[in-house]
Amino acid sequence: MTDTAPSLRLKTGLAEMLKNGVIMDVCTPEQAEVAERAGAIAVMALERVPAQIRAEGGVARMANPKLIKSIMAVTSLPVMAKARIGHFAEAQVLQALGVDFIDESEVLTMADEVNHIDKHEFTTPFVCGARDLGEALRRITEGAAMIRTKGEAGTGDVVHAVKHMRAMSSDIRRLTSMRKDELYVAAKELQVPYELVAWVAREGRLPVPNFSAGGIATPADAALMRQLGAETVFVGSGIFMDDGRHYAPLDVAERRARAIVRACTHYDDPLIVAECSEESDSAMKGLAVAVLEERELLQNRGV
C-alpha cells in the first residue's frame, strides 16, 4: 500500500506506541487508577464491561460522556472509548470529548447493519475488530489505524481469540507465496483494493498494528496471544469481574492486572508466566464459547 494520507500515517504511529502492553476495560475512575498502577498502557472507558453486556442484554451504547470525562480526569494513560458500528454521531461525540482512540465495536449494539463509519473523516484514530484478513483489510480501507483480532468478548474463553489470530497469520502467509496475477484474484475474494493486498503480500504483515482482544482472562492467555503474534492484548471482563454480573474487589482486580501486565511483557518466559499465574489465582468464572448459539456471538456483527 502506498500511504498517501499523512493523517493515516500519524494515526498508525500513535497505535504503534501502544505495542507490547495491555489495554484494560474500565467502568469507573477507581478502576482506571487500578489499571494505571498495574502498568496498563491504555484504558477503554465504557459503562459496562463485555461480560455485563452479555449477561444483562438490552441495547449497549456509547458510555455517558460524564463517565468518560471522569476517567480521563484521573489517569495520564491514553483513554479509548467505544462507539456503535456505523454510529458516526457517537464517534463525533467521542472525538469532541478528546479521547485518544475510538473503538468501532461489535460489543455494542449495531447502529448500522450495512455501513461502517468512514474513519478517514475523523482526526481521532480508530481501532476495529476482525476475524480474518479480509475483514481486517476492509476496516483498514475505511481508515482504521489499529486492528484487534476478535475473540468472543465477555466470556473469559480464549478459544476464538486464538482461532482468529491463527486465521489472520495463515491468510497473510498465503498471500506472500502468491504470484502477482494470483493477487488480483485474492483481492477480489477479500473484497479489498489490489494495492492493499499487494502491500501485505510484499511485507508479510498488516500495514497497521495487530492486537488481540476477547476472552483473554489469565496471564497464560496473554502470553499465548503474544506468542501467536499479538503485539498487544486487550483485557476486558477478566480483570474486574468475578462472573458476568459481579465486580471483583479492587485489590483482587489489581493483583490480576499486575500479573497479566507482567506476563504480557515476559510472554516467552514460562517461569515468569508461572509466577504471574500463581499471583493471579482467581480468574473470572467465564463462559465456554462452545455453548453459545451462532446468533449469540458478538464477533459476527459488522463483518
PDB file of C-alpha atoms in Angstrom:
ATOM      1  CA  MET A   1       0.000   0.000   0.000  1.00  0.00           C
ATOM      2  CA  THR A   2       1.262   3.447  -0.857  1.00  0.00           C
ATOM      3  CA  ASP A   3       0.311   5.632   2.087  1.00  0.00           C
ATOM      4  CA  THR A   4      -0.816   8.891   0.516  1.00  0.00           C
ATOM      5  CA  ALA A   5      -2.616  10.140   3.618  1.00  0.00           C
ATOM      6  CA  PRO A   6      -0.287  11.731   6.168  1.00  0.00           C
ATOM      7  CA  SER A   7      -3.083  11.745   8.739  1.00  0.00           C
ATOM      8  CA  LEU A   8      -3.423   7.976   8.487  1.00  0.00           C
ATOM      9  CA  ARG A   9       0.340   7.594   8.911  1.00  0.00           C
ATOM     10  CA  LEU A  10       0.166   9.746  12.053  1.00  0.00           C
ATOM     11  CA  LYS A  11      -2.750   7.747  13.446  1.00  0.00           C
ATOM     12  CA  THR A  12      -0.913   4.492  12.813  1.00  0.00           C
ATOM     13  CA  GLY A  13       2.150   5.934  14.545  1.00  0.00           C
ATOM     14  CA  LEU A  14       0.061   6.594  17.648  1.00  0.00           C
ATOM     15  CA  ALA A  15      -1.136   2.994  17.565  1.00  0.00           C
ATOM     16  CA  GLU A  16       2.475   1.800  17.242  1.00  0.00           C
ATOM     17  CA  MET A  17       3.204   3.462  20.591  1.00  0.00           C
ATOM     18  CA  LEU A  18       0.808   1.032  22.282  1.00  0.00           C
ATOM     19  CA  LYS A  19       2.693  -2.110  21.305  1.00  0.00           C
ATOM     20  CA  ASN A  20       3.932  -4.661  23.848  1.00  0.00           C
ATOM     21  CA  GLY A  21       1.438  -3.940  26.586  1.00  0.00           C
ATOM     22  CA  VAL A  22      -2.047  -4.423  27.986  1.00  0.00           C
ATOM     23  CA  ILE A  23      -5.110  -2.241  27.337  1.00  0.00           C
ATOM     24  CA  MET A  24      -7.780  -2.638  30.028  1.00  0.00           C
ATOM     25  CA  ASP A  25     -11.549  -2.040  30.008  1.00  0.00           C
ATOM     26  CA  VAL A  26     -12.597   0.206  32.913  1.00  0.00           C
ATOM     27  CA  CYS A  27     -16.039   1.342  34.064  1.00  0.00           C
ATOM     28  CA  THR A  28     -15.115   3.707  36.903  1.00  0.00           C
ATOM     29  CA  PRO A  29     -12.354   6.197  37.738  1.00  0.00           C
ATOM     30  CA  GLU A  30     -11.233   3.850  40.522  1.00  0.00           C
ATOM     31  CA  GLN A  31     -10.738   1.038  38.018  1.00  0.00           C
ATOM     32  CA  ALA A  32      -8.752   3.369  35.767  1.00  0.00           C
ATOM     33  CA  GLU A  33      -6.459   4.149  38.706  1.00  0.00           C
ATOM     34  CA  VAL A  34      -6.009   0.419  39.327  1.00  0.00           C
ATOM     35  CA  ALA A  35      -5.141  -0.108  35.651  1.00  0.00           C
ATOM     36  CA  GLU A  36      -2.557   2.672  35.711  1.00  0.00           C
ATOM     37  CA  ARG A  37      -0.935   1.408  38.931  1.00  0.00           C
ATOM     38  CA  ALA A  38      -0.788  -2.085  37.456  1.00  0.00           C
ATOM     39  CA  GLY A  39       1.126  -0.905  34.384  1.00  0.00           C
ATOM     40  CA  ALA A  40      -1.541  -0.848  31.655  1.00  0.00           C
ATOM     41  CA  ILE A  41      -0.573   1.208  28.599  1.00  0.00           C
ATOM     42  CA  ALA A  42      -4.138   2.481  27.920  1.00  0.00           C
ATOM     43  CA  VAL A  43      -7.699   2.083  29.192  1.00  0.00           C
ATOM     44  CA  MET A  44     -11.018   1.596  27.405  1.00  0.00           C
ATOM     45  CA  ALA A  45     -13.759   3.636  29.096  1.00  0.00           C
ATOM     46  CA  LEU A  46     -17.219   2.053  28.987  1.00  0.00           C
ATOM     47  CA  GLU A  47     -20.303   1.802  31.168  1.00  0.00           C
ATOM     48  CA  ARG A  48     -20.454  -1.988  31.221  1.00  0.00           C
ATOM     49  CA  VAL A  49     -17.685  -4.484  30.536  1.00  0.00           C
ATOM     50  CA  PRO A  50     -18.499  -7.106  27.876  1.00  0.00           C
ATOM     51  CA  ALA A  51     -19.408  -9.785  30.454  1.00  0.00           C
ATOM     52  CA  GLN A  52     -22.082  -7.472  31.895  1.00  0.00           C
ATOM     53  CA  ILE A  53     -23.379  -6.559  28.433  1.00  0.00           C
ATOM     54  CA  ARG A  54     -23.674 -10.246  27.576  1.00  0.00           C
ATOM     55  CA  ALA A  55     -25.352 -11.161  30.882  1.00  0.00           C
ATOM     56  CA  GLU A  56     -27.723  -8.202  31.132  1.00  0.00           C
ATOM     57  CA  GLY A  57     -28.691  -7.788  27.461  1.00  0.00           C
ATOM     58  CA  GLY A  58     -30.536  -4.689  26.273  1.00  0.00           C
ATOM     59  CA  VAL A  59     -29.160  -2.053  23.921  1.00  0.00           C
ATOM     60  CA  ALA A  60     -25.487  -1.320  24.606  1.00  0.00           C
ATOM     61  CA  ARG A  61     -24.466   2.225  23.614  1.00  0.00           C
ATOM     62  CA  MET A  62     -21.569   4.651  23.898  1.00  0.00           C
ATOM     63  CA  ALA A  63     -20.686   5.391  27.537  1.00  0.00           C
ATOM     64  CA  ASN A  64     -22.067   8.537  29.126  1.00  0.00           C
ATOM     65  CA  PRO A  65     -19.710  11.477  28.422  1.00  0.00           C
ATOM     66  CA  LYS A  66     -19.742  12.321  32.138  1.00  0.00           C
ATOM     67  CA  LEU A  67     -18.230   8.906  32.897  1.00  0.00           C
ATOM     68  CA  ILE A  68     -15.647   9.217  30.129  1.00  0.00           C
ATOM     69  CA  LYS A  69     -14.571  12.655  31.359  1.00  0.00           C
ATOM     70  CA  SER A  70     -14.293  11.393  34.947  1.00  0.00           C
ATOM     71  CA  ILE A  71     -11.993   8.595  33.795  1.00  0.00           C
ATOM     72  CA  MET A  72      -9.917  10.967  31.664  1.00  0.00           C
ATOM     73  CA  ALA A  73      -9.546  13.222  34.713  1.00  0.00           C
ATOM     74  CA  VAL A  74      -7.858  10.612  36.916  1.00  0.00           C
ATOM     75  CA  THR A  75      -5.423   8.933  34.556  1.00  0.00           C
ATOM     76  CA  SER A  76      -2.497  10.002  32.431  1.00  0.00           C
ATOM     77  CA  LEU A  77      -2.926   6.918  30.239  1.00  0.00           C
ATOM     78  CA  PRO A  78      -4.401   7.169  26.730  1.00  0.00           C
ATOM     79  CA  VAL A  79      -8.175   6.745  27.016  1.00  0.00           C
ATOM     80  CA  MET A  80     -10.182   4.850  24.393  1.00  0.00           C
ATOM     81  CA  ALA A  81     -13.965   4.648  24.161  1.00  0.00           C
ATOM     82  CA  LYS A  82     -16.434   2.578  22.144  1.00  0.00           C
ATOM     83  CA  ALA A  83     -18.922   3.733  19.514  1.00  0.00           C
ATOM     84  CA  ARG A  84     -21.551   1.520  17.923  1.00  0.00           C
ATOM     85  CA  ILE A  85     -20.774   0.163  14.439  1.00  0.00           C
ATOM     86  CA  GLY A  86     -21.902   2.756  11.900  1.00  0.00           C
ATOM     87  CA  HIS A  87     -22.868   5.324  14.573  1.00  0.00           C
ATOM     88  CA  PHE A  88     -20.785   8.254  13.323  1.00  0.00           C
ATOM     89  CA  ALA A  89     -22.620  10.674  15.630  1.00  0.00           C
ATOM     90  CA  GLU A  90     -21.391   8.774  18.698  1.00  0.00           C
ATOM     91  CA  ALA A  91     -17.893   8.856  17.188  1.00  0.00           C
ATOM     92  CA  GLN A  92     -18.215  12.633  16.706  1.00  0.00           C
ATOM     93  CA  VAL A  93     -19.100  12.985  20.397  1.00  0.00           C
ATOM     94  CA  LEU A  94     -16.122  10.887  21.460  1.00  0.00           C
ATOM     95  CA  GLN A  95     -13.795  12.930  19.262  1.00  0.00           C
ATOM     96  CA  ALA A  96     -15.196  16.153  20.724  1.00  0.00           C
ATOM     97  CA  LEU A  97     -14.517  14.810  24.229  1.00  0.00           C
ATOM     98  CA  GLY A  98     -10.870  14.324  23.263  1.00  0.00           C
ATOM     99  CA  VAL A  99     -10.499  10.562  23.671  1.00  0.00           C
ATOM    100  CA  ASP A 100      -7.278   9.142  22.249  1.00  0.00           C
ATOM    101  CA  PHE A 101      -8.832   6.278  20.251  1.00  0.00           C
ATOM    102  CA  ILE A 102     -12.347   5.361  19.143  1.00  0.00           C
ATOM    103  CA  ASP A 103     -13.250   1.663  19.058  1.00  0.00           C
ATOM    104  CA  GLU A 104     -15.973   0.962  16.478  1.00  0.00           C
ATOM    105  CA  SER A 105     -17.045  -2.056  18.445  1.00  0.00           C
ATOM    106  CA  GLU A 106     -19.096  -5.160  17.797  1.00  0.00           C
ATOM    107  CA  VAL A 107     -19.538  -5.446  21.574  1.00  0.00           C
ATOM    108  CA  LEU A 108     -22.075  -2.613  21.486  1.00  0.00           C
ATOM    109  CA  THR A 109     -25.412  -2.956  19.700  1.00  0.00           C
ATOM    110  CA  MET A 110     -25.051  -2.185  15.985  1.00  0.00           C
ATOM    111  CA  ALA A 111     -26.414   1.150  14.749  1.00  0.00           C
ATOM    112  CA  ASP A 112     -25.990   0.387  11.032  1.00  0.00           C
ATOM    113  CA  GLU A 113     -26.266  -3.159   9.697  1.00  0.00           C
ATOM    114  CA  VAL A 114     -24.608  -2.274   6.374  1.00  0.00           C
ATOM    115  CA  ASN A 115     -22.177   0.623   6.704  1.00  0.00           C
ATOM    116  CA  HIS A 116     -19.220   1.180   8.985  1.00  0.00           C
ATOM    117  CA  ILE A 117     -18.069   4.659   9.955  1.00  0.00           C
ATOM    118  CA  ASP A 118     -15.926   6.490   7.379  1.00  0.00           C
ATOM    119  CA  LYS A 119     -12.940   6.756   9.671  1.00  0.00           C
ATOM    120  CA  HIS A 120     -10.957   8.953   7.260  1.00  0.00           C
ATOM    121  CA  GLU A 121     -13.322  11.792   8.193  1.00  0.00           C
ATOM    122  CA  PHE A 122     -12.019  11.850  11.784  1.00  0.00           C
ATOM    123  CA  THR A 123      -8.799  13.167  13.258  1.00  0.00           C
ATOM    124  CA  THR A 124      -9.055  10.700  16.161  1.00  0.00           C
ATOM    125  CA  PRO A 125      -7.635   7.269  15.252  1.00  0.00           C
ATOM    126  CA  PHE A 126      -9.908   4.218  15.220  1.00  0.00           C
ATOM    127  CA  VAL A 127      -9.444   0.617  16.298  1.00  0.00           C
ATOM    128  CA  CYS A 128     -11.675  -2.084  14.781  1.00  0.00           C
ATOM    129  CA  GLY A 129     -12.106  -5.816  15.288  1.00  0.00           C
ATOM    130  CA  ALA A 130     -11.528  -8.519  12.661  1.00  0.00           C
ATOM    131  CA  ARG A 131     -11.822 -12.289  12.457  1.00  0.00           C
ATOM    132  CA  ASP A 132      -9.667 -12.770   9.354  1.00  0.00           C
ATOM    133  CA  LEU A 133      -7.525 -10.913   6.832  1.00  0.00           C
ATOM    134  CA  GLY A 134     -10.400  -9.807   4.591  1.00  0.00           C
ATOM    135  CA  GLU A 135     -12.287  -8.236   7.475  1.00  0.00           C
ATOM    136  CA  ALA A 136      -9.106  -6.530   8.724  1.00  0.00           C
ATOM    137  CA  LEU A 137      -8.277  -5.050   5.311  1.00  0.00           C
ATOM    138  CA  ARG A 138     -11.835  -3.794   4.810  1.00  0.00           C
ATOM    139  CA  ARG A 139     -11.615  -1.900   8.110  1.00  0.00           C
ATOM    140  CA  ILE A 140      -8.165  -0.520   7.170  1.00  0.00           C
ATOM    141  CA  THR A 141      -9.570   0.629   3.812  1.00  0.00           C
ATOM    142  CA  GLU A 142     -12.208   2.555   5.790  1.00  0.00           C
ATOM    143  CA  GLY A 143      -9.439   4.241   7.807  1.00  0.00           C
ATOM    144  CA  ALA A 144      -8.789   2.051  10.872  1.00  0.00           C
ATOM    145  CA  ALA A 145      -5.335   2.718  12.362  1.00  0.00           C
ATOM    146  CA  MET A 146      -5.314  -0.373  14.561  1.00  0.00           C
ATOM    147  CA  ILE A 147      -6.795  -3.871  14.236  1.00  0.00           C
ATOM    148  CA  ARG A 148      -7.670  -6.150  17.111  1.00  0.00           C
ATOM    149  CA  THR A 149      -8.453  -9.733  16.248  1.00  0.00           C
ATOM    150  CA  LYS A 150     -11.845 -10.647  17.696  1.00  0.00           C
ATOM    151  CA  GLY A 151     -12.139 -13.185  20.418  1.00  0.00           C
ATOM    152  CA  GLU A 152     -15.590 -13.671  21.896  1.00  0.00           C
ATOM    153  CA  ALA A 153     -15.951 -10.729  24.285  1.00  0.00           C
ATOM    154  CA  GLY A 154     -17.320 -11.227  27.773  1.00  0.00           C
ATOM    155  CA  THR A 155     -16.673 -14.950  28.012  1.00  0.00           C
ATOM    156  CA  GLY A 156     -13.203 -15.364  29.531  1.00  0.00           C
ATOM    157  CA  ASP A 157     -12.743 -18.137  26.938  1.00  0.00           C
ATOM    158  CA  VAL A 158      -9.693 -17.518  24.751  1.00  0.00           C
ATOM    159  CA  VAL A 159     -10.521 -20.080  22.069  1.00  0.00           C
ATOM    160  CA  HIS A 160     -11.780 -17.672  19.400  1.00  0.00           C
ATOM    161  CA  ALA A 161      -9.025 -15.150  20.037  1.00  0.00           C
ATOM    162  CA  VAL A 162      -6.650 -17.994  19.157  1.00  0.00           C
ATOM    163  CA  LYS A 163      -8.735 -19.085  16.157  1.00  0.00           C
ATOM    164  CA  HIS A 164      -8.824 -15.631  14.624  1.00  0.00           C
ATOM    165  CA  MET A 165      -5.173 -14.796  15.246  1.00  0.00           C
ATOM    166  CA  ARG A 166      -4.157 -18.053  13.581  1.00  0.00           C
ATOM    167  CA  ALA A 167      -6.533 -17.349  10.673  1.00  0.00           C
ATOM    168  CA  MET A 168      -5.037 -13.888  10.194  1.00  0.00           C
ATOM    169  CA  SER A 169      -1.470 -15.197  10.226  1.00  0.00           C
ATOM    170  CA  SER A 170      -2.339 -18.042   7.849  1.00  0.00           C
ATOM    171  CA  ASP A 171      -4.081 -15.700   5.409  1.00  0.00           C
ATOM    172  CA  ILE A 172      -1.049 -13.377   5.350  1.00  0.00           C
ATOM    173  CA  ARG A 173       1.390 -16.259   4.767  1.00  0.00           C
ATOM    174  CA  ARG A 174      -0.767 -17.463   1.886  1.00  0.00           C
ATOM    175  CA  LEU A 175      -0.562 -14.055   0.194  1.00  0.00           C
ATOM    176  CA  THR A 176       3.230 -13.952   0.484  1.00  0.00           C
ATOM    177  CA  SER A 177       3.524 -17.106  -1.629  1.00  0.00           C
ATOM    178  CA  MET A 178       1.260 -15.905  -4.478  1.00  0.00           C
ATOM    179  CA  ARG A 179       2.249 -14.682  -7.933  1.00  0.00           C
ATOM    180  CA  LYS A 180       1.215 -11.161  -8.955  1.00  0.00           C
ATOM    181  CA  ASP A 181      -1.595 -12.401 -11.197  1.00  0.00           C
ATOM    182  CA  GLU A 182      -2.937 -14.523  -8.319  1.00  0.00           C
ATOM    183  CA  LEU A 183      -3.053 -11.474  -6.044  1.00  0.00           C
ATOM    184  CA  TYR A 184      -5.695  -9.883  -8.285  1.00  0.00           C
ATOM    185  CA  VAL A 185      -7.970 -12.840  -7.593  1.00  0.00           C
ATOM    186  CA  ALA A 186      -7.147 -12.698  -3.883  1.00  0.00           C
ATOM    187  CA  ALA A 187      -8.098  -9.011  -3.787  1.00  0.00           C
ATOM    188  CA  LYS A 188     -11.421  -9.826  -5.429  1.00  0.00           C
ATOM    189  CA  GLU A 189     -12.089 -12.614  -2.930  1.00  0.00           C
ATOM    190  CA  LEU A 190     -11.143 -10.451   0.052  1.00  0.00           C
ATOM    191  CA  GLN A 191     -13.218  -7.521  -1.305  1.00  0.00           C
ATOM    192  CA  VAL A 192     -10.398  -5.006  -0.848  1.00  0.00           C
ATOM    193  CA  PRO A 193      -8.201  -2.929  -3.201  1.00  0.00           C
ATOM    194  CA  TYR A 194      -5.426  -4.764  -5.051  1.00  0.00           C
ATOM    195  CA  GLU A 195      -2.789  -2.264  -3.871  1.00  0.00           C
ATOM    196  CA  LEU A 196      -3.521  -3.135  -0.232  1.00  0.00           C
ATOM    197  CA  VAL A 197      -3.315  -6.885  -0.897  1.00  0.00           C
ATOM    198  CA  ALA A 198      -0.039  -6.422  -2.814  1.00  0.00           C
ATOM    199  CA  TRP A 199       1.402  -4.436   0.128  1.00  0.00           C
ATOM    200  CA  VAL A 200       0.555  -7.200   2.609  1.00  0.00           C
ATOM    201  CA  ALA A 201       1.974  -9.853   0.249  1.00  0.00           C
ATOM    202  CA  ARG A 202       5.229  -7.903  -0.082  1.00  0.00           C
ATOM    203  CA  GLU A 203       5.659  -7.001   3.607  1.00  0.00           C
ATOM    204  CA  GLY A 204       4.178 -10.140   5.200  1.00  0.00           C
ATOM    205  CA  ARG A 205       2.165  -8.195   7.767  1.00  0.00           C
ATOM    206  CA  LEU A 206      -0.719  -5.771   8.174  1.00  0.00           C
ATOM    207  CA  PRO A 207       0.042  -2.097   7.475  1.00  0.00           C
ATOM    208  CA  VAL A 208      -1.265  -1.213  10.990  1.00  0.00           C
ATOM    209  CA  PRO A 209      -0.622  -2.772  14.433  1.00  0.00           C
ATOM    210  CA  ASN A 210      -2.378  -6.077  15.042  1.00  0.00           C
ATOM    211  CA  PHE A 211      -3.513  -6.533  18.645  1.00  0.00           C
ATOM    212  CA  SER A 212      -5.788  -9.178  20.199  1.00  0.00           C
ATOM    213  CA  ALA A 213      -8.999  -8.905  22.207  1.00  0.00           C
ATOM    214  CA  GLY A 214     -11.827 -11.013  23.550  1.00  0.00           C
ATOM    215  CA  GLY A 215     -11.709 -13.842  26.094  1.00  0.00           C
ATOM    216  CA  ILE A 216      -8.226 -13.091  27.464  1.00  0.00           C
ATOM    217  CA  ALA A 217      -8.605 -13.650  31.219  1.00  0.00           C
ATOM    218  CA  THR A 218      -5.356 -15.044  32.642  1.00  0.00           C
ATOM    219  CA  PRO A 219      -1.592 -14.358  32.458  1.00  0.00           C
ATOM    220  CA  ALA A 220      -1.137 -17.530  30.397  1.00  0.00           C
ATOM    221  CA  ASP A 221      -3.851 -16.343  27.964  1.00  0.00           C
ATOM    222  CA  ALA A 222      -1.923 -13.105  27.474  1.00  0.00           C
ATOM    223  CA  ALA A 223       1.350 -14.987  26.929  1.00  0.00           C
ATOM    224  CA  LEU A 224      -0.352 -17.315  24.448  1.00  0.00           C
ATOM    225  CA  MET A 225      -1.717 -14.460  22.333  1.00  0.00           C
ATOM    226  CA  ARG A 226       1.638 -12.641  22.322  1.00  0.00           C
ATOM    227  CA  GLN A 227       3.399 -15.811  21.136  1.00  0.00           C
ATOM    228  CA  LEU A 228       0.802 -16.205  18.391  1.00  0.00           C
ATOM    229  CA  GLY A 229       1.614 -12.740  17.074  1.00  0.00           C
ATOM    230  CA  ALA A 230      -0.475 -10.219  19.014  1.00  0.00           C
ATOM    231  CA  GLU A 231       1.559  -7.036  19.503  1.00  0.00           C
ATOM    232  CA  THR A 232      -0.595  -6.010  22.477  1.00  0.00           C
ATOM    233  CA  VAL A 233      -3.608  -7.527  24.238  1.00  0.00           C
ATOM    234  CA  PHE A 234      -6.917  -6.007  25.300  1.00  0.00           C
ATOM    235  CA  VAL A 235      -8.292  -7.365  28.583  1.00  0.00           C
ATOM    236  CA  GLY A 236     -11.917  -6.694  29.442  1.00  0.00           C
ATOM    237  CA  SER A 237     -14.011  -8.632  31.894  1.00  0.00           C
ATOM    238  CA  GLY A 238     -11.097 -10.826  33.024  1.00  0.00           C
ATOM    239  CA  ILE A 239      -9.643  -8.207  35.336  1.00  0.00           C
ATOM    240  CA  PHE A 240     -12.522  -6.583  37.153  1.00  0.00           C
ATOM    241  CA  MET A 241     -15.238  -9.264  37.106  1.00  0.00           C
ATOM    242  CA  ASP A 242     -15.785 -12.466  39.063  1.00  0.00           C
ATOM    243  CA  ASP A 243     -18.587 -13.515  36.723  1.00  0.00           C
ATOM    244  CA  GLY A 244     -20.952 -11.822  34.296  1.00  0.00           C
ATOM    245  CA  ARG A 245     -22.599  -9.625  36.905  1.00  0.00           C
ATOM    246  CA  HIS A 246     -20.367  -9.016  39.909  1.00  0.00           C
ATOM    247  CA  TYR A 247     -17.198  -6.960  40.248  1.00  0.00           C
ATOM    248  CA  ALA A 248     -14.184  -8.449  41.956  1.00  0.00           C
ATOM    249  CA  PRO A 249     -12.771  -6.490  44.932  1.00  0.00           C
ATOM    250  CA  LEU A 250     -10.358  -3.827  43.684  1.00  0.00           C
ATOM    251  CA  ASP A 251      -7.382  -5.404  45.474  1.00  0.00           C
ATOM    252  CA  VAL A 252      -8.087  -8.703  43.694  1.00  0.00           C
ATOM    253  CA  ALA A 253      -8.501  -6.893  40.374  1.00  0.00           C
ATOM    254  CA  GLU A 254      -5.202  -5.064  40.849  1.00  0.00           C
ATOM    255  CA  ARG A 255      -3.400  -8.323  41.604  1.00  0.00           C
ATOM    256  CA  ARG A 256      -4.830  -9.839  38.413  1.00  0.00           C
ATOM    257  CA  ALA A 257      -3.969  -6.726  36.420  1.00  0.00           C
ATOM    258  CA  ARG A 258      -0.344  -6.641  37.580  1.00  0.00           C
ATOM    259  CA  ALA A 259       0.047 -10.341  36.820  1.00  0.00           C
ATOM    260  CA  ILE A 260      -1.324 -10.025  33.278  1.00  0.00           C
ATOM    261  CA  VAL A 261       0.830  -6.979  32.522  1.00  0.00           C
ATOM    262  CA  ARG A 262       3.962  -8.807  33.689  1.00  0.00           C
ATOM    263  CA  ALA A 263       3.057 -11.943  31.758  1.00  0.00           C
ATOM    264  CA  CYS A 264       2.468  -9.872  28.638  1.00  0.00           C
ATOM    265  CA  THR A 265       5.960  -8.376  28.975  1.00  0.00           C
ATOM    266  CA  HIS A 266       7.673 -11.728  29.614  1.00  0.00           C
ATOM    267  CA  TYR A 267       5.382 -13.775  27.391  1.00  0.00           C
ATOM    268  CA  ASP A 268       8.190 -16.049  26.176  1.00  0.00           C
ATOM    269  CA  ASP A 269       9.494 -16.941  29.652  1.00  0.00           C
ATOM    270  CA  PRO A 270       7.385 -19.799  31.081  1.00  0.00           C
ATOM    271  CA  LEU A 271       8.857 -19.483  34.568  1.00  0.00           C
ATOM    272  CA  ILE A 272       7.801 -15.841  34.862  1.00  0.00           C
ATOM    273  CA  VAL A 273       4.369 -16.635  33.383  1.00  0.00           C
ATOM    274  CA  ALA A 274       4.088 -19.379  36.025  1.00  0.00           C
ATOM    275  CA  GLU A 275       4.852 -16.829  38.753  1.00  0.00           C
ATOM    276  CA  CYS A 276       2.220 -14.490  37.310  1.00  0.00           C
ATOM    277  CA  SER A 277      -0.318 -17.310  37.249  1.00  0.00           C
ATOM    278  CA  GLU A 278       0.356 -18.006  40.935  1.00  0.00           C
ATOM    279  CA  GLU A 279      -0.174 -14.339  41.737  1.00  0.00           C
ATOM    280  CA  SER A 280      -3.460 -14.261  39.804  1.00  0.00           C
ATOM    281  CA  ASP A 281      -5.138 -17.254  41.415  1.00  0.00           C
ATOM    282  CA  SER A 282      -8.789 -16.248  40.942  1.00  0.00           C
ATOM    283  CA  ALA A 283      -9.575 -15.765  37.260  1.00  0.00           C
ATOM    284  CA  MET A 284     -13.152 -14.863  36.337  1.00  0.00           C
ATOM    285  CA  LYS A 285     -15.556 -17.791  36.187  1.00  0.00           C
ATOM    286  CA  GLY A 286     -16.080 -17.438  32.435  1.00  0.00           C
ATOM    287  CA  LEU A 287     -18.437 -18.865  29.835  1.00  0.00           C
ATOM    288  CA  ALA A 288     -17.397 -21.522  27.293  1.00  0.00           C
ATOM    289  CA  VAL A 289     -17.883 -20.210  23.744  1.00  0.00           C
ATOM    290  CA  ALA A 290     -18.880 -23.701  22.594  1.00  0.00           C
ATOM    291  CA  VAL A 291     -22.208 -23.496  24.474  1.00  0.00           C
ATOM    292  CA  LEU A 292     -23.258 -20.293  22.682  1.00  0.00           C
ATOM    293  CA  GLU A 293     -25.585 -20.296  19.690  1.00  0.00           C
ATOM    294  CA  GLU A 294     -24.249 -18.691  16.489  1.00  0.00           C
ATOM    295  CA  ARG A 295     -26.713 -15.808  16.870  1.00  0.00           C
ATOM    296  CA  GLU A 296     -25.287 -15.084  20.341  1.00  0.00           C
ATOM    297  CA  LEU A 297     -21.744 -14.449  19.095  1.00  0.00           C
ATOM    298  CA  LEU A 298     -20.847 -10.758  19.251  1.00  0.00           C
ATOM    299  CA  GLN A 299     -17.945 -11.284  16.837  1.00  0.00           C
ATOM    300  CA  ASN A 300     -20.349 -11.819  13.917  1.00  0.00           C
ATOM    301  CA  ARG A 301     -21.511  -8.211  13.991  1.00  0.00           C
ATOM    302  CA  GLY A 302     -20.249  -5.853  11.308  1.00  0.00           C
ATOM    303  CA  VAL A 303     -18.037  -8.164   9.266  1.00  0.00           C
TER     304      VAL A 303
END
